[in-house]
Structures are given as structure tokens and as C-alpha cells.
């Protein structure tokens, strides 16, 4: 996500210390202690936080969210959105890169992973950077619980087609695949992200799949 450099980013992140996990490696194997019996859900590339905000309100009693984002100016906005709502107690943030997930989470620790409008990296020489590239899918597979689930949505059809091949190659079973989420039965549970709002308003249909590691 490209953004104009924000002023005072580090001060504003510091002001969100109640939701910012600065030492995620120390939580490895212990994240469920924060969850209060709720499912542990990870959003990778949370952007400005609309999705995690909506999901946290909708699933106050049954899900606990960790939202990860690599751009500090962007995660700062997501943190501010969450801390502005005092009723939310089920969101934390990691300002970091998905590559480092194995340093932060123990195998089998995560119940759900959400990839929303991840960067498509359209050039094939950049395929390894896509968050649905098989090396990333291997990481997620190891971190997901035995009955864990991954949800992926994107407006980018070539990226989606690439992912439809990549998930089964990496040992996942696909279900609930749609090329038009907003006109599908799955839309009833859908929480819209910032990119999703922008691109569907421009006439793009939204692709979405559900993936479960084969055990
Ligand atoms: C296209 S934006 C989508 C943002 C948001 N999920 C949405 O749907 O509106 C992709 C986001 O993923 C973040 N991102 C990309 N690669 C990442 C990585 N390796 N680890 C964490 N975040 C990443 C980017 O910084 C960017 O904010």
C-alpha cells in the first residue's frame, strides 16, 4: 500500500501500546492465553484495519484477532481505529512481515488465517513474493491448527487463478470458491476491506476461496 509519509508515526504507534505487540516472539505457544477461549485468527496485510475492525465487532465472543502489517504508517492507522473504540478487547497488532511468522507462532497455534487483497505481484519473476506462493502456504499450513482454515479474497483474477493452482499443490483442499463473492451465498458473512470497497465500486468482481490443509 503506497501512502504519503505520515508525521509522528512512531509517537502515534506508541500511543497505541495497549494493542501493539512489540515482542511477538515471546508469545509463541502462548497466544491462546490472550484469547479467553476464543479462536485465534490472524489477518496478514491488514492495511488500515477496516476488516479487522468489522470482524472484531461481529465476533466479539468467539474470535480473537492478531492483525499483521509490514508498513508502519499503515498499521498505525489500523491501531488508531481499534483503540478509538473502547468496546473492542479482541484485537492485537504485529508490525511485521509474514516471512517472520514462524518466529512468532507455534505449529498448530492459529485457528484461522485471512489474506485480503494481498499484493498480486503480477510479474512472474516476482511470484515468490505473492502471499499465496507455495513457500508462504507451507508456513501457514504448519501454523494452522488441525482443523484450521484460511480465507483468501482478491479482485485480481490472474492472482486468484495462480492461487487456485498453488493451494492444492501445497496440500490444501479448496471449498466455497467464487468469482463473484458479492453475488454469492457467502456474501452474507462477508466483512468488506478498504480495497474491496474501492475495487467493487469500480466494477470489479471479488474472487474468494476457503482453503484447509489436508491432514
Ligand atoms: C493491497 S493492500 C490490502 C490491504 C487490506 N487487506 C485491504 O484489503 O484493504 C496489501 C497490504 O498487505 C501488506 N503486506 C504486503 N506484504 C506483506 C507481508 N509480507 N507481511 C505483512 N504485510 C504485508 C501491504 O503493506 C499492504 O498494506
PDB file of C-alpha atoms and ligand atoms in Angstrom:
ATOM      1  CA  UNK A   1       0.000   0.000   0.000  1.00  0.00           C
ATOM      2  CA  UNK A   2       1.545   3.321  -1.108  1.00  0.00           C
ATOM      3  CA  UNK A   3       0.987   6.239   1.236  1.00  0.00           C
ATOM      4  CA  UNK A   4       2.385   9.678   1.803  1.00  0.00           C
ATOM      5  CA  UNK A   5       4.815   9.530   4.743  1.00  0.00           C
ATOM      6  CA  UNK A   6       2.897  10.245   7.940  1.00  0.00           C
ATOM      7  CA  UNK A   7       4.200  12.637  10.547  1.00  0.00           C
ATOM      8  CA  UNK A   8       4.993  11.347  14.008  1.00  0.00           C
ATOM      9  CA  UNK A   9       4.338   7.719  13.103  1.00  0.00           C
ATOM     10  CA  UNK A  10       6.399   6.292  15.959  1.00  0.00           C
ATOM     11  CA  UNK A  11       4.753   8.563  18.542  1.00  0.00           C
ATOM     12  CA  UNK A  12       1.307   7.605  17.266  1.00  0.00           C
ATOM     13  CA  UNK A  13       2.193   3.890  17.360  1.00  0.00           C
ATOM     14  CA  UNK A  14       3.479   4.329  20.925  1.00  0.00           C
ATOM     15  CA  UNK A  15       0.119   5.838  21.882  1.00  0.00           C
ATOM     16  CA  UNK A  16      -1.493   2.548  20.781  1.00  0.00           C
ATOM     17  CA  UNK A  17       0.616   0.404  23.102  1.00  0.00           C
ATOM     18  CA  UNK A  18      -2.457  -1.352  24.508  1.00  0.00           C
ATOM     19  CA  UNK A  19      -2.956  -3.167  21.196  1.00  0.00           C
ATOM     20  CA  UNK A  20       0.586  -3.243  19.797  1.00  0.00           C
ATOM     21  CA  UNK A  21       2.536  -6.432  20.445  1.00  0.00           C
ATOM     22  CA  UNK A  22       6.165  -5.337  20.192  1.00  0.00           C
ATOM     23  CA  UNK A  23       7.645  -8.668  21.356  1.00  0.00           C
ATOM     24  CA  UNK A  24       5.597 -11.252  19.405  1.00  0.00           C
ATOM     25  CA  UNK A  25       8.311 -13.899  19.695  1.00  0.00           C
ATOM     26  CA  UNK A  26       7.644 -14.026  23.454  1.00  0.00           C
ATOM     27  CA  UNK A  27       4.029 -15.029  22.808  1.00  0.00           C
ATOM     28  CA  UNK A  28       4.942 -18.110  20.793  1.00  0.00           C
ATOM     29  CA  UNK A  29       2.859 -21.028  22.078  1.00  0.00           C
ATOM     30  CA  UNK A  30       1.017 -18.693  24.493  1.00  0.00           C
ATOM     31  CA  UNK A  31      -1.273 -16.646  22.233  1.00  0.00           C
ATOM     32  CA  UNK A  32      -4.343 -18.534  23.427  1.00  0.00           C
ATOM     33  CA  UNK A  33      -3.758 -17.127  26.918  1.00  0.00           C
ATOM     34  CA  UNK A  34      -4.868 -13.763  25.440  1.00  0.00           C
ATOM     35  CA  UNK A  35      -7.876 -15.191  23.617  1.00  0.00           C
ATOM     36  CA  UNK A  36     -10.135 -16.051  26.569  1.00  0.00           C
ATOM     37  CA  UNK A  37     -11.343 -19.269  24.936  1.00  0.00           C
ATOM     38  CA  UNK A  38     -11.970 -17.581  21.575  1.00  0.00           C
ATOM     39  CA  UNK A  39     -10.497 -18.739  18.261  1.00  0.00           C
ATOM     40  CA  UNK A  40      -7.129 -17.224  17.367  1.00  0.00           C
ATOM     41  CA  UNK A  41      -7.406 -15.537  13.962  1.00  0.00           C
ATOM     42  CA  UNK A  42      -4.549 -13.930  12.035  1.00  0.00           C
ATOM     43  CA  UNK A  43      -5.024 -11.322   9.308  1.00  0.00           C
ATOM     44  CA  UNK A  44      -1.928 -10.855   7.165  1.00  0.00           C
ATOM     45  CA  UNK A  45      -1.583  -7.443   5.481  1.00  0.00           C
ATOM     46  CA  UNK A  46      -4.380  -5.733   7.407  1.00  0.00           C
ATOM     47  CA  UNK A  47      -3.941  -2.337   5.742  1.00  0.00           C
ATOM     48  CA  UNK A  48      -5.830   0.450   7.531  1.00  0.00           C
ATOM     49  CA  UNK A  49      -7.830  -2.070   9.574  1.00  0.00           C
ATOM     50  CA  UNK A  50     -11.417  -1.891   8.264  1.00  0.00           C
ATOM     51  CA  UNK A  51     -11.684  -5.678   8.049  1.00  0.00           C
ATOM     52  CA  UNK A  52     -10.298  -6.445  11.492  1.00  0.00           C
ATOM     53  CA  UNK A  53     -12.463  -3.672  12.934  1.00  0.00           C
ATOM     54  CA  UNK A  54     -15.628  -5.123  11.380  1.00  0.00           C
ATOM     55  CA  UNK A  55     -14.718  -8.715  12.258  1.00  0.00           C
ATOM     56  CA  UNK A  56     -13.846  -7.866  15.863  1.00  0.00           C
ATOM     57  CA  UNK A  57     -17.272  -6.268  16.382  1.00  0.00           C
ATOM     58  CA  UNK A  58     -19.085  -9.127  14.653  1.00  0.00           C
ATOM     59  CA  UNK A  59     -17.206 -11.850  16.522  1.00  0.00           C
ATOM     60  CA  UNK A  60     -16.684 -10.279  19.930  1.00  0.00           C
ATOM     61  CA  UNK A  61     -17.473 -13.513  21.758  1.00  0.00           C
ATOM     62  CA  UNK A  62     -15.949 -16.182  19.528  1.00  0.00           C
ATOM     63  CA  UNK A  63     -12.812 -14.785  17.853  1.00  0.00           C
ATOM     64  CA  UNK A  64      -9.619 -13.003  18.865  1.00  0.00           C
ATOM     65  CA  UNK A  65      -7.655 -11.267  16.097  1.00  0.00           C
ATOM     66  CA  UNK A  66      -3.989 -10.637  15.522  1.00  0.00           C
ATOM     67  CA  UNK A  67      -3.558  -8.277  12.582  1.00  0.00           C
ATOM     68  CA  UNK A  68      -0.177  -8.055  10.874  1.00  0.00           C
ATOM     69  CA  UNK A  69       1.047  -5.342   8.532  1.00  0.00           C
ATOM     70  CA  UNK A  70       4.537  -4.552   7.297  1.00  0.00           C
ATOM     71  CA  UNK A  71       4.112  -0.801   6.578  1.00  0.00           C
ATOM     72  CA  UNK A  72       4.262   1.161   9.837  1.00  0.00           C
ATOM     73  CA  UNK A  73       2.415   4.239   8.518  1.00  0.00           C
ATOM     74  CA  UNK A  74      -0.446   1.952   7.556  1.00  0.00           C
ATOM     75  CA  UNK A  75      -0.641  -0.258  10.658  1.00  0.00           C
ATOM     76  CA  UNK A  76      -0.600   2.913  12.740  1.00  0.00           C
ATOM     77  CA  UNK A  77      -3.960   3.887  11.197  1.00  0.00           C
ATOM     78  CA  UNK A  78      -5.359   0.414  11.883  1.00  0.00           C
ATOM     79  CA  UNK A  79      -4.193   0.590  15.512  1.00  0.00           C
ATOM     80  CA  UNK A  80      -5.795   4.004  15.932  1.00  0.00           C
ATOM     81  CA  UNK A  81      -9.081   2.735  14.503  1.00  0.00           C
ATOM     82  CA  UNK A  82      -9.184  -0.078  17.065  1.00  0.00           C
ATOM     83  CA  UNK A  83      -8.056   1.931  20.086  1.00  0.00           C
ATOM     84  CA  UNK A  84     -10.663   4.612  19.307  1.00  0.00           C
ATOM     85  CA  UNK A  85     -13.363   2.060  20.122  1.00  0.00           C
ATOM     86  CA  UNK A  86     -13.126   1.240  23.818  1.00  0.00           C
ATOM     87  CA  UNK A  87     -15.532  -1.677  23.488  1.00  0.00           C
ATOM     88  CA  UNK A  88     -13.059  -3.731  21.444  1.00  0.00           C
ATOM     89  CA  UNK A  89     -10.988  -6.159  23.511  1.00  0.00           C
ATOM     90  CA  UNK A  90     -10.231  -8.828  20.913  1.00  0.00           C
ATOM     91  CA  UNK A  91      -7.609  -7.266  18.603  1.00  0.00           C
ATOM     92  CA  UNK A  92      -3.832  -7.000  18.787  1.00  0.00           C
ATOM     93  CA  UNK A  93      -1.303  -5.965  16.127  1.00  0.00           C
ATOM     94  CA  UNK A  94       2.086  -7.104  14.967  1.00  0.00           C
ATOM     95  CA  UNK A  95       4.001  -4.545  12.897  1.00  0.00           C
ATOM     96  CA  UNK A  96       5.990  -7.064  10.897  1.00  0.00           C
ATOM     97  CA  UNK A  97       6.476  -9.238   7.842  1.00  0.00           C
ATOM     98  CA  UNK A  98       4.649 -12.500   7.111  1.00  0.00           C
ATOM     99  CA  UNK A  99       8.032 -14.100   6.452  1.00  0.00           C
ATOM    100  CA  UNK A 100       8.698 -13.955  10.201  1.00  0.00           C
ATOM    101  CA  UNK A 101       5.501 -15.749  11.263  1.00  0.00           C
ATOM    102  CA  UNK A 102       7.364 -18.939  12.298  1.00  0.00           C
ATOM    103  CA  UNK A 103       9.277 -16.838  14.854  1.00  0.00           C
ATOM    104  CA  UNK A 104       6.010 -15.630  16.396  1.00  0.00           C
ATOM    105  CA  UNK A 105       3.578 -18.565  16.364  1.00  0.00           C
ATOM    106  CA  UNK A 106       3.968 -22.208  17.361  1.00  0.00           C
ATOM    107  CA  UNK A 107       2.953 -25.017  14.992  1.00  0.00           C
ATOM    108  CA  UNK A 108      -0.803 -25.613  15.117  1.00  0.00           C
ATOM    109  CA  UNK A 109      -1.468 -22.487  17.188  1.00  0.00           C
ATOM    110  CA  UNK A 110      -3.651 -20.492  14.746  1.00  0.00           C
ATOM    111  CA  UNK A 111      -7.308 -21.316  14.049  1.00  0.00           C
ATOM    112  CA  UNK A 112      -7.967 -19.009  11.086  1.00  0.00           C
ATOM    113  CA  UNK A 113      -5.856 -17.010   8.634  1.00  0.00           C
ATOM    114  CA  UNK A 114      -7.213 -14.192   6.482  1.00  0.00           C
ATOM    115  CA  UNK A 115      -5.466 -12.920   3.345  1.00  0.00           C
ATOM    116  CA  UNK A 116      -7.379  -9.956   1.960  1.00  0.00           C
ATOM    117  CA  UNK A 117      -6.368  -8.307  -1.296  1.00  0.00           C
ATOM    118  CA  UNK A 118      -2.725  -9.238  -0.857  1.00  0.00           C
ATOM    119  CA  UNK A 119      -0.337  -7.545  -3.287  1.00  0.00           C
ATOM    120  CA  UNK A 120      -0.660  -9.505  -6.573  1.00  0.00           C
ATOM    121  CA  UNK A 121       2.942  -9.057  -7.793  1.00  0.00           C
ATOM    122  CA  UNK A 122       1.850  -9.504 -11.446  1.00  0.00           C
ATOM    123  CA  UNK A 123       5.298 -10.119 -12.953  1.00  0.00           C
ATOM    124  CA  UNK A 124       6.155 -13.818 -12.920  1.00  0.00           C
ATOM    125  CA  UNK A 125       9.685 -13.090 -11.759  1.00  0.00           C
ATOM    126  CA  UNK A 126       8.103 -11.732  -8.565  1.00  0.00           C
ATOM    127  CA  UNK A 127       5.823 -14.742  -7.987  1.00  0.00           C
ATOM    128  CA  UNK A 128       7.751 -15.743  -4.855  1.00  0.00           C
ATOM    129  CA  UNK A 129       6.644 -12.504  -3.184  1.00  0.00           C
ATOM    130  CA  UNK A 130       2.941 -13.346  -3.500  1.00  0.00           C
ATOM    131  CA  UNK A 131       1.470 -14.265  -0.118  1.00  0.00           C
ATOM    132  CA  UNK A 132      -0.108 -17.321  -1.775  1.00  0.00           C
ATOM    133  CA  UNK A 133       3.218 -18.544  -3.178  1.00  0.00           C
ATOM    134  CA  UNK A 134       3.795 -22.134  -2.049  1.00  0.00           C
ATOM    135  CA  UNK A 135       6.602 -21.265   0.392  1.00  0.00           C
ATOM    136  CA  UNK A 136       4.163 -18.996   2.270  1.00  0.00           C
ATOM    137  CA  UNK A 137       1.421 -21.648   2.059  1.00  0.00           C
ATOM    138  CA  UNK A 138       3.825 -24.115   3.703  1.00  0.00           C
ATOM    139  CA  UNK A 139       4.397 -21.676   6.554  1.00  0.00           C
ATOM    140  CA  UNK A 140       0.642 -21.174   7.095  1.00  0.00           C
ATOM    141  CA  UNK A 141      -0.020 -24.927   6.895  1.00  0.00           C
ATOM    142  CA  UNK A 142       2.419 -25.562   9.704  1.00  0.00           C
ATOM    143  CA  UNK A 143       0.938 -22.825  11.909  1.00  0.00           C
ATOM    144  CA  UNK A 144      -2.713 -23.750  11.391  1.00  0.00           C
ATOM    145  CA  UNK A 145      -4.500 -25.992  13.901  1.00  0.00           C
ATOM    146  CA  UNK A 146      -5.546 -29.474  12.681  1.00  0.00           C
ATOM    147  CA  UNK A 147      -8.989 -28.082  11.776  1.00  0.00           C
ATOM    148  CA  UNK A 148      -7.598 -24.677  10.792  1.00  0.00           C
ATOM    149  CA  UNK A 149      -8.959 -22.641   7.862  1.00  0.00           C
ATOM    150  CA  UNK A 150      -7.535 -19.996   5.543  1.00  0.00           C
ATOM    151  CA  UNK A 151      -9.724 -17.415   3.759  1.00  0.00           C
ATOM    152  CA  UNK A 152      -8.404 -15.552   0.719  1.00  0.00           C
ATOM    153  CA  UNK A 153     -10.082 -12.858  -1.356  1.00  0.00           C
ATOM    154  CA  UNK A 154      -8.872 -10.619  -4.161  1.00  0.00           C
ATOM    155  CA  UNK A 155     -10.193  -8.600  -7.071  1.00  0.00           C
ATOM    156  CA  UNK A 156      -7.215  -9.707  -9.188  1.00  0.00           C
ATOM    157  CA  UNK A 157      -8.287 -12.639 -11.369  1.00  0.00           C
ATOM    158  CA  UNK A 158      -4.804 -13.721 -12.598  1.00  0.00           C
ATOM    159  CA  UNK A 159      -3.575 -13.719  -8.983  1.00  0.00           C
ATOM    160  CA  UNK A 160      -6.649 -15.706  -7.944  1.00  0.00           C
ATOM    161  CA  UNK A 161      -6.119 -18.231 -10.777  1.00  0.00           C
ATOM    162  CA  UNK A 162      -2.474 -18.609  -9.707  1.00  0.00           C
ATOM    163  CA  UNK A 163      -3.654 -19.228  -6.123  1.00  0.00           C
ATOM    164  CA  UNK A 164      -6.269 -21.785  -7.214  1.00  0.00           C
ATOM    165  CA  UNK A 165      -3.366 -23.884  -8.517  1.00  0.00           C
ATOM    166  CA  UNK A 166      -0.920 -23.088  -5.744  1.00  0.00           C
ATOM    167  CA  UNK A 167      -3.114 -24.147  -2.785  1.00  0.00           C
ATOM    168  CA  UNK A 168      -3.739 -27.749  -3.956  1.00  0.00           C
ATOM    169  CA  UNK A 169      -0.044 -28.049  -4.945  1.00  0.00           C
ATOM    170  CA  UNK A 170       0.847 -27.104  -1.379  1.00  0.00           C
ATOM    171  CA  UNK A 171      -1.511 -29.723   0.107  1.00  0.00           C
ATOM    172  CA  UNK A 172      -4.687 -27.755   0.736  1.00  0.00           C
ATOM    173  CA  UNK A 173      -8.281 -28.665  -0.034  1.00  0.00           C
ATOM    174  CA  UNK A 174     -10.362 -25.844  -1.523  1.00  0.00           C
ATOM    175  CA  UNK A 175     -14.032 -25.111  -0.932  1.00  0.00           C
ATOM    176  CA  UNK A 176     -16.537 -22.265  -1.278  1.00  0.00           C
ATOM    177  CA  UNK A 177     -14.735 -20.883  -4.336  1.00  0.00           C
ATOM    178  CA  UNK A 178     -16.481 -17.968  -6.006  1.00  0.00           C
ATOM    179  CA  UNK A 179     -15.533 -15.474  -8.704  1.00  0.00           C
ATOM    180  CA  UNK A 180     -18.237 -13.063  -7.567  1.00  0.00           C
ATOM    181  CA  UNK A 181     -18.374 -13.010  -3.787  1.00  0.00           C
ATOM    182  CA  UNK A 182     -20.842 -10.133  -3.550  1.00  0.00           C
ATOM    183  CA  UNK A 183     -23.410 -12.022  -5.627  1.00  0.00           C
ATOM    184  CA  UNK A 184     -22.832 -15.368  -3.917  1.00  0.00           C
ATOM    185  CA  UNK A 185     -24.433 -17.021  -0.868  1.00  0.00           C
ATOM    186  CA  UNK A 186     -21.129 -16.428   1.005  1.00  0.00           C
ATOM    187  CA  UNK A 187     -21.691 -12.688   0.960  1.00  0.00           C
ATOM    188  CA  UNK A 188     -23.985 -12.860   3.996  1.00  0.00           C
ATOM    189  CA  UNK A 189     -20.947 -13.299   6.289  1.00  0.00           C
ATOM    190  CA  UNK A 190     -18.637 -11.007   4.361  1.00  0.00           C
ATOM    191  CA  UNK A 191     -16.877  -8.072   6.007  1.00  0.00           C
ATOM    192  CA  UNK A 192     -15.613  -5.583   3.417  1.00  0.00           C
ATOM    193  CA  UNK A 193     -11.999  -4.352   3.383  1.00  0.00           C
ATOM    194  CA  UNK A 194     -10.776  -0.956   2.146  1.00  0.00           C
ATOM    195  CA  UNK A 195      -9.528  -2.372  -1.155  1.00  0.00           C
ATOM    196  CA  UNK A 196     -12.684  -4.387  -1.582  1.00  0.00           C
ATOM    197  CA  UNK A 197     -14.866  -1.270  -1.212  1.00  0.00           C
ATOM    198  CA  UNK A 198     -12.722   0.634  -3.715  1.00  0.00           C
ATOM    199  CA  UNK A 199     -12.456  -2.055  -6.367  1.00  0.00           C
ATOM    200  CA  UNK A 200     -16.026  -3.289  -6.212  1.00  0.00           C
ATOM    201  CA  UNK A 201     -17.188   0.347  -6.558  1.00  0.00           C
ATOM    202  CA  UNK A 202     -15.096   0.454  -9.753  1.00  0.00           C
ATOM    203  CA  UNK A 203     -16.970  -2.577 -11.101  1.00  0.00           C
ATOM    204  CA  UNK A 204     -14.501  -5.366 -10.287  1.00  0.00           C
ATOM    205  CA  UNK A 205     -15.952  -8.640  -9.027  1.00  0.00           C
ATOM    206  CA  UNK A 206     -14.371 -10.188  -5.951  1.00  0.00           C
ATOM    207  CA  UNK A 207     -12.860 -13.679  -6.001  1.00  0.00           C
ATOM    208  CA  UNK A 208     -12.782 -15.691  -2.814  1.00  0.00           C
ATOM    209  CA  UNK A 209     -11.736 -19.175  -1.676  1.00  0.00           C
ATOM    210  CA  UNK A 210     -11.535 -21.189   1.521  1.00  0.00           C
ATOM    211  CA  UNK A 211      -8.544 -23.497   1.998  1.00  0.00           C
ATOM    212  CA  UNK A 212      -7.935 -26.255   4.551  1.00  0.00           C
ATOM    213  CA  UNK A 213      -4.655 -28.134   4.900  1.00  0.00           C
ATOM    214  CA  UNK A 214      -5.174 -31.820   4.149  1.00  0.00           C
ATOM    215  CA  UNK A 215      -4.275 -33.771   7.302  1.00  0.00           C
TER     216      UNK A 215
HETATM  217  C1  LIG B   1      -3.221  -4.288  -1.342  1.00  0.00           C
HETATM  218  S1  LIG B   1      -3.083  -3.967   0.352  1.00  0.00           S
HETATM  219  C2  LIG B   1      -4.630  -4.586   1.023  1.00  0.00           C
HETATM  220  C3  LIG B   1      -4.911  -4.046   2.383  1.00  0.00           C
HETATM  221  C4  LIG B   1      -6.178  -4.601   3.069  1.00  0.00           C
HETATM  222  N1  LIG B   1      -6.016  -6.014   3.384  1.00  0.00           N
HETATM  223  C5  LIG B   1      -7.411  -4.397   2.223  1.00  0.00           C
HETATM  224  O1  LIG B   1      -7.942  -5.381   1.704  1.00  0.00           O
HETATM  225  O2  LIG B   1      -7.840  -3.249   2.094  1.00  0.00           O
HETATM  226  C6  LIG B   1      -1.938  -5.244   0.883  1.00  0.00           C
HETATM  227  C7  LIG B   1      -1.347  -4.967   2.242  1.00  0.00           C
HETATM  228  O3  LIG B   1      -0.510  -6.060   2.624  1.00  0.00           O
HETATM  229  C8  LIG B   1       0.671  -5.550   3.221  1.00  0.00           C
HETATM  230  N2  LIG B   1       1.720  -6.573   3.047  1.00  0.00           N
HETATM  231  C9  LIG B   1       2.298  -6.919   1.886  1.00  0.00           C
HETATM  232  N3  LIG B   1       3.214  -7.872   2.086  1.00  0.00           N
HETATM  233  C10 LIG B   1       3.207  -8.137   3.417  1.00  0.00           C
HETATM  234  C11 LIG B   1       3.951  -9.022   4.243  1.00  0.00           C
HETATM  235  N4  LIG B   1       4.907  -9.816   3.713  1.00  0.00           N
HETATM  236  N5  LIG B   1       3.698  -9.062   5.561  1.00  0.00           N
HETATM  237  C12 LIG B   1       2.755  -8.228   6.094  1.00  0.00           C
HETATM  238  N6  LIG B   1       2.024  -7.355   5.368  1.00  0.00           N
HETATM  239  C13 LIG B   1       2.251  -7.310   4.049  1.00  0.00           C
HETATM  240  C14 LIG B   1       0.927  -4.281   2.451  1.00  0.00           C
HETATM  241  O4  LIG B   1       1.783  -3.388   3.151  1.00  0.00           O
HETATM  242  C15 LIG B   1      -0.469  -3.718   2.259  1.00  0.00           C
HETATM  243  O5  LIG B   1      -0.870  -2.880   3.305  1.00  0.00           O
END
